[in-house]
mmCIF file of C-alpha atoms in Angstrom:
data_model
loop_
_atom_site.group_PDB
_atom_site.id
_atom_site.type_symbol
_atom_site.label_atom_id
_atom_site.label_comp_id
_atom_site.label_asym_id
_atom_site.label_seq_id
_atom_site.Cartn_x
_atom_site.Cartn_y
_atom_site.Cartn_z
ATOM 1 C CA MET A 255 -78.823 32.700 113.418
ATOM 2 C CA SER A 256 -78.604 31.623 109.790
ATOM 3 C CA LEU A 257 -76.006 29.107 108.691
ATOM 4 C CA LEU A 258 -75.761 30.624 105.206
ATOM 5 C CA PRO A 259 -73.051 33.219 106.074
ATOM 6 C CA ALA A 260 -70.989 30.525 107.785
ATOM 7 C CA CYS A 261 -71.451 28.207 104.821
ATOM 8 C CA THR A 262 -70.466 30.835 102.250
ATOM 9 C CA ALA A 263 -67.299 31.504 104.195
ATOM 10 C CA VAL A 264 -66.174 27.943 103.438
ATOM 11 C CA LEU A 265 -68.009 26.932 100.237
ATOM 12 C CA PRO A 266 -69.225 28.766 97.130
ATOM 13 C CA GLY A 267 -72.667 30.340 97.502
ATOM 14 C CA PHE A 268 -74.117 28.043 94.837
ATOM 15 C CA LEU A 269 -73.302 24.964 96.911
ATOM 16 C CA CYS A 270 -74.647 26.545 100.081
ATOM 17 C CA GLY A 271 -77.895 27.399 98.328
ATOM 18 C CA HIS A 272 -78.331 23.758 97.318
ATOM 19 C CA ALA A 273 -77.114 22.110 100.510
ATOM 20 C CA ASP A 274 -80.399 20.216 100.876
ATOM 21 C CA ILE A 275 -79.815 18.473 97.542
ATOM 22 C CA LEU A 276 -76.249 17.579 98.473
ATOM 23 C CA LEU A 277 -77.363 16.331 101.889
ATOM 24 C CA TYR A 278 -80.064 14.212 100.260
ATOM 25 C CA LEU A 279 -77.415 12.539 98.073
ATOM 26 C CA VAL A 280 -75.060 11.624 100.949
ATOM 27 C CA PRO A 281 -76.713 8.223 101.642
ATOM 28 C CA SER A 282 -76.536 7.365 97.922
ATOM 29 C CA GLY A 283 -72.857 8.294 97.862
ATOM 30 C CA ALA A 284 -72.178 6.145 100.932
ATOM 31 C CA LEU A 285 -74.044 3.218 99.384
ATOM 32 C CA ALA A 286 -72.105 3.700 96.143
ATOM 33 C CA PHE A 287 -68.857 3.337 98.099
ATOM 34 C CA LEU A 288 -70.201 0.178 99.781
ATOM 35 C CA PHE A 289 -71.331 -1.264 96.418
ATOM 36 C CA TRP A 290 -67.910 -0.505 94.952
ATOM 37 C CA MET A 291 -66.157 -2.326 97.796
ATOM 38 C CA LEU A 292 -68.484 -5.335 97.561
ATOM 39 C CA SER A 293 -68.209 -5.585 93.761
ATOM 40 C CA ARG A 294 -64.432 -5.781 94.073
ATOM 41 C CA ALA A 295 -64.760 -8.583 96.618
ATOM 42 C CA HIS A 296 -66.770 -10.973 94.447
ATOM 43 C CA PRO A 297 -68.221 -10.914 90.924
ATOM 44 C CA ALA A 298 -71.700 -11.809 92.233
ATOM 45 C CA PHE A 299 -71.951 -8.296 93.670
ATOM 46 C CA PHE A 300 -71.902 -6.863 90.143
ATOM 47 C CA LEU A 301 -75.671 -7.090 90.428
ATOM 48 C CA LEU A 302 -75.492 -4.098 92.777
ATOM 49 C CA THR A 303 -73.978 -2.031 89.987
ATOM 50 C CA ALA A 304 -76.201 -3.330 87.172
ATOM 51 C CA ALA A 305 -78.449 -0.238 87.063
ATOM 52 C CA GLY A 306 -75.398 1.999 86.726
ATOM 53 C CA THR A 307 -73.893 -0.159 83.991
ATOM 54 C CA LEU A 308 -77.182 -0.037 82.105
ATOM 55 C CA CYS A 309 -77.284 3.775 82.315
ATOM 56 C CA HIS A 310 -73.590 4.072 81.359
ATOM 57 C CA GLU A 311 -73.928 1.948 78.238
ATOM 58 C CA LEU A 312 -77.280 3.478 77.256
ATOM 59 C CA ALA A 313 -75.672 6.924 77.524
ATOM 60 C CA HIS A 314 -72.983 5.824 75.041
ATOM 61 C CA PHE A 315 -75.600 4.240 72.785
ATOM 62 C CA GLY A 316 -77.943 7.251 72.852
ATOM 63 C CA ALA A 317 -75.165 9.764 72.239
ATOM 64 C CA GLY A 318 -73.885 7.554 69.430
ATOM 65 C CA LEU A 319 -77.301 7.632 67.797
ATOM 66 C CA LEU A 320 -77.613 11.406 68.199
ATOM 67 C CA THR A 321 -74.148 12.148 66.834
ATOM 68 C CA ASN A 322 -74.189 9.643 63.945
ATOM 69 C CA ALA A 323 -71.487 7.438 65.505
ATOM 70 C CA GLU A 324 -73.686 4.491 64.458
ATOM 71 C CA PRO A 325 -73.693 2.154 67.482
ATOM 72 C CA THR A 326 -73.652 -1.437 66.217
ATOM 73 C CA LYS A 327 -73.517 -3.573 69.342
ATOM 74 C CA ILE A 328 -74.311 -3.156 73.033
ATOM 75 C CA SER A 329 -73.288 -5.616 75.727
ATOM 76 C CA LEU A 330 -74.642 -5.371 79.273
ATOM 77 C CA PHE A 331 -73.226 -8.584 80.704
ATOM 78 C CA PRO A 332 -69.955 -8.571 82.687
ATOM 79 C CA ARG A 333 -67.091 -10.544 81.193
ATOM 80 C CA ARG A 334 -63.513 -11.138 82.176
ATOM 81 C CA LYS A 335 -60.841 -9.379 80.096
ATOM 82 C CA GLY A 336 -57.468 -10.403 81.427
ATOM 83 C CA LYS A 337 -57.265 -9.437 85.091
ATOM 84 C CA VAL A 338 -60.180 -6.994 85.024
ATOM 85 C CA TRP A 339 -63.910 -7.223 84.470
ATOM 86 C CA GLU A 340 -65.601 -5.387 81.637
ATOM 87 C CA LEU A 341 -69.114 -4.603 82.853
ATOM 88 C CA GLY A 342 -70.507 -3.601 79.466
ATOM 89 C CA SER A 343 -69.581 -2.123 76.116
ATOM 90 C CA VAL A 344 -70.901 -0.367 73.047
ATOM 91 C CA SER A 345 -69.338 -0.660 69.594
ATOM 92 C CA PHE A 346 -69.543 2.087 66.973
ATOM 93 C CA SER A 347 -69.030 1.859 63.216
ATOM 94 C CA ASN A 348 -68.735 5.584 62.421
ATOM 95 C CA LEU A 349 -66.652 7.102 65.207
ATOM 96 C CA ARG A 350 -65.041 10.271 63.817
ATOM 97 C CA TRP A 351 -63.321 13.350 65.226
ATOM 98 C CA TYR A 352 -66.567 15.304 65.494
ATOM 99 C CA ASN A 353 -68.592 12.639 67.342
ATOM 100 C CA ALA A 354 -65.996 10.695 69.361
ATOM 101 C CA ALA A 355 -66.030 12.948 72.429
ATOM 102 C CA PRO A 356 -69.827 13.240 72.720
ATOM 103 C CA ALA A 357 -70.272 9.478 72.319
ATOM 104 C CA ALA A 358 -67.379 8.503 74.596
ATOM 105 C CA LEU A 359 -68.007 11.071 77.350
ATOM 106 C CA ALA A 360 -71.808 10.715 77.373
ATOM 107 C CA PRO A 361 -71.828 8.918 80.764
ATOM 108 C CA LEU A 362 -70.943 12.242 82.406
ATOM 109 C CA SER A 363 -74.553 13.206 81.748
ATOM 110 C CA ILE A 364 -75.680 10.465 84.149
ATOM 111 C CA LEU A 365 -75.032 12.850 87.054
ATOM 112 C CA VAL A 366 -78.116 14.774 85.977
ATOM 113 C CA LEU A 367 -80.297 11.869 87.149
ATOM 114 C CA PRO A 368 -79.333 11.875 90.862
ATOM 115 C CA LEU A 369 -79.314 15.677 90.940
ATOM 116 C CA ALA A 370 -82.773 15.876 89.347
ATOM 117 C CA VAL A 371 -84.219 13.264 91.702
ATOM 118 C CA ALA A 372 -82.701 15.014 94.712
ATOM 119 C CA ALA A 373 -84.068 18.375 93.554
ATOM 120 C CA TRP A 374 -87.497 16.800 93.062
ATOM 121 C CA ARG A 375 -87.504 15.121 96.489
ATOM 122 C CA THR A 376 -86.272 18.212 98.356
ATOM 123 C CA SER A 377 -88.234 20.893 96.486
ATOM 124 C CA PRO A 378 -91.493 21.029 98.473
ATOM 125 C CA GLY A 379 -89.652 20.932 101.791
ATOM 126 C CA TRP A 380 -87.642 17.983 102.786
ATOM 127 C CA ARG A 381 -89.110 15.248 104.917
ATOM 128 C CA PHE A 382 -87.384 11.899 104.856
ATOM 129 C CA ALA A 383 -89.780 9.091 103.915
ATOM 130 C CA PRO A 384 -89.237 5.317 103.607
ATOM 131 C CA ILE A 385 -89.294 5.637 99.801
ATOM 132 C CA ASP A 386 -86.103 7.689 100.093
ATOM 133 C CA LEU A 387 -84.237 4.548 101.214
ATOM 134 C CA LEU A 388 -85.234 2.793 98.003
ATOM 135 C CA ILE A 389 -84.306 5.885 95.982
ATOM 136 C CA ALA A 390 -80.881 5.980 97.672
ATOM 137 C CA VAL A 391 -80.275 2.344 96.686
ATOM 138 C CA LEU A 392 -81.344 3.043 93.091
ATOM 139 C CA LEU A 393 -79.236 6.206 92.785
ATOM 140 C CA ALA A 394 -76.056 4.716 94.275
ATOM 141 C CA PRO A 395 -75.010 2.846 91.099
ATOM 142 C CA GLN A 396 -75.290 6.092 89.124
ATOM 143 C CA PHE A 397 -72.401 7.523 91.146
ATOM 144 C CA LEU A 398 -70.301 4.515 90.153
ATOM 145 C CA SER A 399 -71.163 4.677 86.474
ATOM 146 C CA PHE A 400 -70.972 8.332 85.466
ATOM 147 C CA TRP A 401 -67.191 8.499 85.070
ATOM 148 C CA PRO A 402 -65.950 7.455 81.606
ATOM 149 C CA SER A 403 -63.580 4.500 81.509
ATOM 150 C CA PRO A 404 -59.958 4.820 80.339
ATOM 151 C CA VAL A 405 -61.051 3.415 76.969
ATOM 152 C CA ASP A 406 -63.735 6.119 76.778
ATOM 153 C CA TRP A 407 -61.144 8.840 77.431
ATOM 154 C CA ARG A 408 -58.855 7.424 74.718
ATOM 155 C CA LEU A 409 -61.748 7.416 72.235
ATOM 156 C CA ALA A 410 -62.684 10.978 73.231
ATOM 157 C CA ALA A 411 -59.130 12.077 72.411
ATOM 158 C CA ARG A 412 -60.018 11.597 68.734
ATOM 159 C CA SER A 413 -62.047 14.783 69.057
ATOM 160 C CA TRP A 414 -59.002 16.963 69.717
ATOM 161 C CA PRO A 415 -60.046 19.487 67.012
ATOM 162 C CA TRP A 416 -62.964 20.449 69.271
ATOM 163 C CA LEU A 417 -60.382 21.771 71.763
ATOM 164 C CA ILE A 418 -59.298 24.332 69.167
ATOM 165 C CA VAL A 419 -62.902 25.312 68.423
ATOM 166 C CA LEU A 420 -63.741 25.600 72.143
ATOM 167 C CA GLY A 421 -60.525 27.502 72.820
ATOM 168 C CA LEU A 422 -61.247 30.011 70.063
ATOM 169 C CA GLY A 423 -64.852 30.344 71.257
ATOM 170 C CA GLY A 424 -63.682 30.908 74.828
ATOM 171 C CA ALA A 425 -61.129 33.496 73.729
ATOM 172 C CA LEU A 426 -63.765 35.280 71.664
ATOM 173 C CA TYR A 427 -66.099 35.317 74.653
ATOM 174 C CA LEU A 428 -63.424 36.631 77.027
ATOM 175 C CA TRP A 429 -61.961 39.243 74.703
ATOM 176 C CA HIS A 430 -64.920 40.197 72.495
ATOM 177 C CA ASP A 431 -64.908 43.824 73.739
ATOM 178 C CA LEU A 432 -61.244 44.216 72.802
ATOM 179 C CA LEU A 433 -61.812 42.639 69.393
ATOM 180 C CA PHE A 434 -64.756 44.932 68.644
ATOM 181 C CA ARG A 435 -62.688 47.996 69.597
ATOM 182 C CA LEU A 436 -59.882 46.843 67.292
ATOM 183 C CA VAL A 437 -62.298 46.232 64.401
ATOM 184 C CA ARG A 438 -63.986 49.643 64.804
ATOM 185 C CA GLY A 439 -60.581 51.191 64.727
#
């Protein structure tokens, strides 16, 4: 008996069709939770999250270069700011309404990395190998670093005009048949 009908009764078919990828990422997710707990316990454990911090800040930097936000400074070393730790930062000299959201929300693209690695490792038929333990350790920090910080979300809010453009584009997509009938008369 196939598990696919039972799975699609609970989850969307897309997720059921890629269950092997999601299952492959479970150890990385569990390690990410462990790394998160340890990094809160003592600053020395920030080393466990260093790969994620590097990817997070490089995502900001790369998106800033691509969108003409002109990144001027990148910091990858943790430092204390009041009661919290800042793991890294990127400064921009040309952050405008049209490039603030892409530059600030660029870390969301980090999720592509674990998904691509999991798809690669599970594509020929999944057999767990010792290298998968190392891959799980390397992918875990990516789950901690993909979410933009509160500062990133505030910077992305400068791009509010894009909401109007996206809203109009979405409305045009949803109601294009009605609009064409109205135009033809």
